[in-house]
C-alpha atoms as one frame of an Amber mdcrd trajectory, in Angstrom:
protein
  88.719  99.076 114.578  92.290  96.765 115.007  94.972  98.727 115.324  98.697
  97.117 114.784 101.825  97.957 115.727 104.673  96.050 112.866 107.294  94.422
 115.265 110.853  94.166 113.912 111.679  90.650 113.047 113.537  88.237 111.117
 117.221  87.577 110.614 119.809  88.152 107.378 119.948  85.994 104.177 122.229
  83.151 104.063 125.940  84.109 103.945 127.937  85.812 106.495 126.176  87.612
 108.881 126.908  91.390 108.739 129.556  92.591 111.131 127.874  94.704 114.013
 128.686  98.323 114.934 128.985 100.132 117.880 126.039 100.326 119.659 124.177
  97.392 117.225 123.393  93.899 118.074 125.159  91.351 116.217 124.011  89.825
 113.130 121.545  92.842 112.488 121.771  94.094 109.262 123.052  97.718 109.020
 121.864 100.478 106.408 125.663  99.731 104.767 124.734  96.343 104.193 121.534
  97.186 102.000 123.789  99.936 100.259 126.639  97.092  99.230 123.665  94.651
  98.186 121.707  97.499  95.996 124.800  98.523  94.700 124.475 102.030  96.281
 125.771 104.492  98.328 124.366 104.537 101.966 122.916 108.267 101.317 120.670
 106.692  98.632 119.523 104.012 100.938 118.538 107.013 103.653 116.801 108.792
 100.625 114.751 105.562  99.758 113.853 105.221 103.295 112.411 108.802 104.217
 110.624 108.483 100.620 112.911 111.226  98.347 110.586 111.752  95.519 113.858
 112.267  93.322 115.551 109.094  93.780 114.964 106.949  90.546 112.293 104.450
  90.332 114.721 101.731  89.130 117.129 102.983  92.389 114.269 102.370  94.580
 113.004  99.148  93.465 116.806  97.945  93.690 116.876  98.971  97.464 113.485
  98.215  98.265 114.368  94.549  97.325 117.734  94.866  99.206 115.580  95.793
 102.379 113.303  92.923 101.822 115.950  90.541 101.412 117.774  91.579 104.421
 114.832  92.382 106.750 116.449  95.181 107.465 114.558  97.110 110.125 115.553
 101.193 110.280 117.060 101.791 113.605 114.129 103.237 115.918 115.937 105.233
 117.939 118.204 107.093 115.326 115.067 107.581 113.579 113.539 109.340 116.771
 116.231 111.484 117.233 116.368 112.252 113.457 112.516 113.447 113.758 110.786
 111.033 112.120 107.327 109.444 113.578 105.143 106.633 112.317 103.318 106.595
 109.549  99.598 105.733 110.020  98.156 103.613 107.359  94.252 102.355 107.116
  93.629  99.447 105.698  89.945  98.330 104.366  89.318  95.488 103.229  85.648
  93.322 102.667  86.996  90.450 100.775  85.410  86.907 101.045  88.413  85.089
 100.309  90.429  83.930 103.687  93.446  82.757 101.467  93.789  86.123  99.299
  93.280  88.436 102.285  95.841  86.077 104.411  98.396  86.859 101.160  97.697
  90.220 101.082  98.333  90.945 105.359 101.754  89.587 105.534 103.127  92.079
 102.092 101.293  95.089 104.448 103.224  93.494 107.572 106.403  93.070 106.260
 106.737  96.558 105.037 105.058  98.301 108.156 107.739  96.767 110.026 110.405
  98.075 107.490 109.060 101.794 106.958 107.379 102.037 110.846 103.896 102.195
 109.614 100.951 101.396 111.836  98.029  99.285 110.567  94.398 100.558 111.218
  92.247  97.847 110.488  89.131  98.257 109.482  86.586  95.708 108.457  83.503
  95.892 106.417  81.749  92.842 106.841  78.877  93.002 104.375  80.420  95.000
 102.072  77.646  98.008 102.558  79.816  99.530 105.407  82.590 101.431 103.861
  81.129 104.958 103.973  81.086 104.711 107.927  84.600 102.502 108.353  86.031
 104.811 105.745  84.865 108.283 107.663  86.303 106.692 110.350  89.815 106.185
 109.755  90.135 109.877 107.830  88.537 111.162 111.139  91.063 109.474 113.497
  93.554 110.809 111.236  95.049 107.936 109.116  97.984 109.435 106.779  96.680
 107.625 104.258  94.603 104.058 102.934  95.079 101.180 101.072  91.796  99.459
  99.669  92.014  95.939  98.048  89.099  94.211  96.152  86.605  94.453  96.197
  86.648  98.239  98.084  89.156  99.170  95.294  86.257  99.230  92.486  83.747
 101.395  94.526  83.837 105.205  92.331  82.122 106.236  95.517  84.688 105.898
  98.456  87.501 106.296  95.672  85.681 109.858  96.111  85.330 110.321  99.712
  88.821 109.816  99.784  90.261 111.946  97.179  87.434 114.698  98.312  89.824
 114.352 102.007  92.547 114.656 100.275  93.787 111.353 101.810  96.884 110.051
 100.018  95.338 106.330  99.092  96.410 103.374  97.339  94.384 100.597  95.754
  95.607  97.067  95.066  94.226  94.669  91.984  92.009  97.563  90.672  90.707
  96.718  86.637  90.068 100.253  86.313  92.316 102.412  88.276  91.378 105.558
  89.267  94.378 108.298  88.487  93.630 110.324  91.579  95.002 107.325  94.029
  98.057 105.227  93.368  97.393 101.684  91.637  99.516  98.222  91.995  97.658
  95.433  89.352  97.938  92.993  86.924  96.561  92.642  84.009  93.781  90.372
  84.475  92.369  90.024  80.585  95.950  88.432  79.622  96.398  86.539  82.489
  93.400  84.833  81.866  93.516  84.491  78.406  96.949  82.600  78.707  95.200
  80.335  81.009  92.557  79.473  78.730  94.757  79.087  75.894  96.894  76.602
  77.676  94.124  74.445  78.174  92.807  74.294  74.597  97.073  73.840  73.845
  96.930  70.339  76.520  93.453  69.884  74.113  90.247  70.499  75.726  87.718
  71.942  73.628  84.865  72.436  75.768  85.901  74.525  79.065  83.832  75.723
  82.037  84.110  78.661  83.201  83.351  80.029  87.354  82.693  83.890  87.217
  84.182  85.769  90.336  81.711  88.285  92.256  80.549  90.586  89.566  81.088
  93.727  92.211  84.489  93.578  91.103  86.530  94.617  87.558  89.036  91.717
  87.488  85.877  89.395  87.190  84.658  91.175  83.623  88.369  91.012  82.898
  89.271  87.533  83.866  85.737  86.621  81.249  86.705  88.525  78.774  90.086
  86.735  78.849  88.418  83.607  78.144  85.766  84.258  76.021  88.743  85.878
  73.530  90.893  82.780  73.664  87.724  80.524  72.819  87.012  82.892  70.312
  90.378  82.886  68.954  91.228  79.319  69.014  88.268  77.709  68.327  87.160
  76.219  71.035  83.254  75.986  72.489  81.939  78.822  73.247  78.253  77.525
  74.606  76.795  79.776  76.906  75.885  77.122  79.477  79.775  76.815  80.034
  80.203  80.039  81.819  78.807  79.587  85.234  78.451  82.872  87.975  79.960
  82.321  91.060  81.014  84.818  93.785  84.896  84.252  94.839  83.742  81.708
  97.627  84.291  78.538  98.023  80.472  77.702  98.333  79.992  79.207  95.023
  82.534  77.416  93.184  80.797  74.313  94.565  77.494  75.664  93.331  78.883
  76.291  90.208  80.814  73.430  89.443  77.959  71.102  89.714  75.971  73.306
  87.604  79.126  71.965  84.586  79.534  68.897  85.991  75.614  68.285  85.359
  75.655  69.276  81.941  74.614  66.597  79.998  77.784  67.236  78.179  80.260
  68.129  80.863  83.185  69.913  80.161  86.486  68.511  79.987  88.484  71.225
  82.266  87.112  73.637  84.307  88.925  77.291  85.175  87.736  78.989  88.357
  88.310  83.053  88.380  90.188  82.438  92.248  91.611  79.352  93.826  88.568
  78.934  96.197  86.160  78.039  93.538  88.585  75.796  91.470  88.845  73.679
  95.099  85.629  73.445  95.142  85.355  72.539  91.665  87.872  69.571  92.666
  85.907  68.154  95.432  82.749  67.974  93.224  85.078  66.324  90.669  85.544
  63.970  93.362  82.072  63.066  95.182  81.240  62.177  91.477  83.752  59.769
  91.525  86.111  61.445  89.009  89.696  61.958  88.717  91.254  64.855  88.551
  93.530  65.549  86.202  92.539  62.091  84.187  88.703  63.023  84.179  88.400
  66.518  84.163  91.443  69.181  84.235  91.024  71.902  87.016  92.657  75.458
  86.993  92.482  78.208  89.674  93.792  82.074  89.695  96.083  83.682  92.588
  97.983  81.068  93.789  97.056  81.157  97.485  98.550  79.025 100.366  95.449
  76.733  99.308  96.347  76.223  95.743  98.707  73.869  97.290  97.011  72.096
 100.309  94.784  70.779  98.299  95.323  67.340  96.113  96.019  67.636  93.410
  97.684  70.966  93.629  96.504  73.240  91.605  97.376  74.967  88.354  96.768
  78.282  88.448  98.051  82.376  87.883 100.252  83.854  89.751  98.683  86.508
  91.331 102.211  88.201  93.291  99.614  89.459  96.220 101.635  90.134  98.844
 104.324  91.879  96.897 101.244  93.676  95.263 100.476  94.827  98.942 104.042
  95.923  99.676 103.734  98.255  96.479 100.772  99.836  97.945 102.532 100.448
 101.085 105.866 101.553  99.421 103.909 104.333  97.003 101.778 105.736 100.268
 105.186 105.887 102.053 106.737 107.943  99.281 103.985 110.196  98.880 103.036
 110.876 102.797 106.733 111.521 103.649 107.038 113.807 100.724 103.733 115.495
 101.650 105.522 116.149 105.100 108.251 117.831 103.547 106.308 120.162 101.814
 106.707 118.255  98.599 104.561 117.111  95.804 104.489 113.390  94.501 101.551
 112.233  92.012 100.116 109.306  92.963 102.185 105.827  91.574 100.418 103.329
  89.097 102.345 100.157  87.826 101.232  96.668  86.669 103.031  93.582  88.038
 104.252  90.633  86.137 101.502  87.071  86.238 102.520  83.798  86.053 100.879
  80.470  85.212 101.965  77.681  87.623 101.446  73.993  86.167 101.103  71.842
  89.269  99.062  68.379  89.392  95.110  69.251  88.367  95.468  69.507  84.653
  96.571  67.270  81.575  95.881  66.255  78.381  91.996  65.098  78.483  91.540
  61.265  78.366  89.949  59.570  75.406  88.491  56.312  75.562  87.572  53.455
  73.177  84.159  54.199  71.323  80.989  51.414  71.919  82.239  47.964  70.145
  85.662  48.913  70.158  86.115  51.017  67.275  88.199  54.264  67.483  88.117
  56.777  70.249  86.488  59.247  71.574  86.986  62.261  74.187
C-alpha cells in the first residue's frame, strides 16, 4: 500500500501576480483572488472549499475552475486552526494501460493538493485482488474510494463498498451504479462519431480492435461502430472486428490479424491509443504508410497519442479532469457527512472530442491493371 501526501505547488496564471497579504508569501494566490476570477464573493469560495452541499452546481464548477487555474492551495495553517483535517482518499486501480493511468494520477494529484486529500494507493496487479486491497483501505479507514476501469465495472466490490457505507466514486463507468458517484462519457457516441468520420474521409471497409471485454466502455465503444457501419453503409464483415485487450501487445496481435486479411482494411480504429500504436508499427514493418496506405485512429488521447509518428487521431477522453470530478464529488460528500449532513452521491457525463492529427486521410486509389480507371 503507497500512501501520498499532495504537496502544494505551482505558481498563478499569466497576468499580474496577486498582491500578498499580511502574513502570505508573495505571488501566492489568495482565496480573494479565486472569488474576483469566479465572479464570487469570498464566502462562496470558503463554502466550495469545505464542500457546502447548498452551493449551486454551476457556482461550484465556476470556482472549482478558478482554483485550478490559479493553483490555489487553501492556507494549511488557517485551515488547522479552523478544524479541518485531511481527507483520506483510496485509490484502486488494475488498469493495463501506463498512458491512461499516468492521465488519470496527475487530475487525483492536482486536486489532493487543492482540497488536502491523502492518496492511499492501492494496486491490484492481476486484477483478481480487489476483495483483499479493497478490505484493506475501508479497514485502515479511508474516507472514501475512487475506482477507475476496469475496478469501476466489478457489481461485486461496487457492493463491498456501499455494504461499508464508504462514500466512493467511480471514473469511466458504462453502467454506473446509483449508490456511488459517477464521472463518464458517453462511450457509444464517441465512438460512433469516430467511425462515421472515417466512412465521411471514405473508407468503406474498417477494422476494428476490441478493448478488454472485462470492461463496459468496450461493448459501448463496438456498439458505436457497428451502428455507424450499419447506418452508413459501410462493411460490416465479421472478420473486421478483431478482440484485443487495451495493451499494446494486443493491438499488435490484432492488427496483423486485419492487416493479413486477404482484403485488408483501409483504416483501422483501436478502442485506446495503445492498440492504434501498435496498429501503426505493424502498418509499418509491412512497409506501409500511414495515413497514405492505411488510416489509423485511437481513443483517449494519452501523452502517447502524440509521441508517436504520425500522431494520432483519436477521442478525447478528458481523463484527468474526469479524475478531478471524482475527487471533487467525494470531497463534497465526506465533508458534508462530517457535518452531519446528507449529500447523494454525484453522476455527470463529460463532453468527448475527436482530435484529427496526422494518421488518417482520404484512402489512396490507384490506377487499375493496364491503366484503365482506378481502384481503392
Amino acid at each position: 500500500m503507497t500512501k501520498i501526501q499532495a504537496k502544494a505547488h505551482g505558481t498563478p496564471g499569466d497576468g499580474a501576480a496577486p498582491v500578498a497579504r499580511k502574513g502570505e508569501k508573495p505571488g501566492v494566490p489568495t482565496m480573494s483572488d479565486v472569488a474576483k476570477l469566479a465572479g464570487v464573493s469570498p464566502m462562496t469560495v470558503s463554502r466550495v472549499m469545505n464542500g457546502d452541499p447548498n452551493v449551486r452546481p454551476a457556482t461550484r464548477r465556476k470556482v472549482d475552475e478558478a482554483v485550478a487555474a490559479l493553483n490555489y492551495v487553501p492556507n494549511q495553517a488557517a485551515r488547522r486552526l479552523a478544524g479541518a483535517r485531511a481527507i483520506r482518499i483510496g485509490f484502486l486501480y488494475s488498469n493495463p494501460s501506463a498512458g491512461y493511468l499516468s492521465e488519470f494520477l496527475v487530475g487525483l494529484l492536482n486536486q489532493a493538493s487543492i482540497h488536502n486529500v491523502q492518496l492511499v494507493v492501492e494496486n491490484c496487479e492481476d486484477g483478481h485482488t480487489w476483495e483483499a486491497h479493497s478490505r484493506r483501505l475501508i479497514e485502515n479507514g479511508v474516507d472514501g474510494i475512487i475506482l477507475p476501469p476496469p475496478l469501476c465495472d466489478t457489481p461485486e466490490l461496487i457492493e463491498l463498498i456501499a455494504q461499508a457505507d464508504m462514500p466512493a466514486a467511480t471514473v469511466a463507468c458504462g453502467q454506473p451504479d446509483l449508490r456511488v458517484g459517477a464521472v463518464s462519457i458517453d462511450d457509444y457516441h464517441a465512438a460512433y462519431e469516430m467511425t462515421s468520420h472515417l466512412i465521411a474521409l471514405g473508407h468503406h471497409r474498417i477494422g476494428f480492435i476490441i478493448g478488454h471485454p472485462n470492461q463496459t466502455a468496450s461493448a459501448r465503444r463496438l456498439e458505436g461502430y457497428r451502428a455507424a457501419i450499419a447506418d452508413k453503409g459501410a462493411d460490416g464483415a465479421a472478420e473486421l472486428v478483431v478482440q484485443g485487450m487495451f495493451t499494446y501487445r494486443s493491438g499488435l496481435d490484432a492488427a496483423e490479424i486485419l492487416l493479413g486479411l486477404a482484403q485488408r482494411p483501409t483504416a483501422i480504429f483501436a478502442s485506446n491509443d495503445d492498440m492504434a500504436a501498435a496498429a501503426v508499427a505493424i502498418a509499418h514493418r509491412l512497409g506501409l504508410d500511414v495515413p497514405g496506405d492505411l488510416t489509423v485512429a485511437g481513443f483517449d488521447d494519452t501523452a502517447l497519442a502524440t509521441t508517436i509518428w504520425p500522431e494520432l487521431t483519436t477521442v478525447r477522453q478528458p481523463i484527468a479532469q474526469m479524475a478531478e470530478m471524482a475527487v471533487q464529488f467525494l470531497v463534497r460528500q465526506i465533508r458534508a457527512q462530517r457535518d452531519g449532513a446528507v449529500q447523494a452521491p454525484e453522476h455527470i457525463v463529460m463532453d468527448f472530442s475527436l482530435i484529427r492529427r496526422q494518421s488518417d486521410a482520404a484512402p489512396r486509389r490507384r490506377p487499375k491493371l493496364g491503366g484503365k480507371g482506378a481502384e481503392s
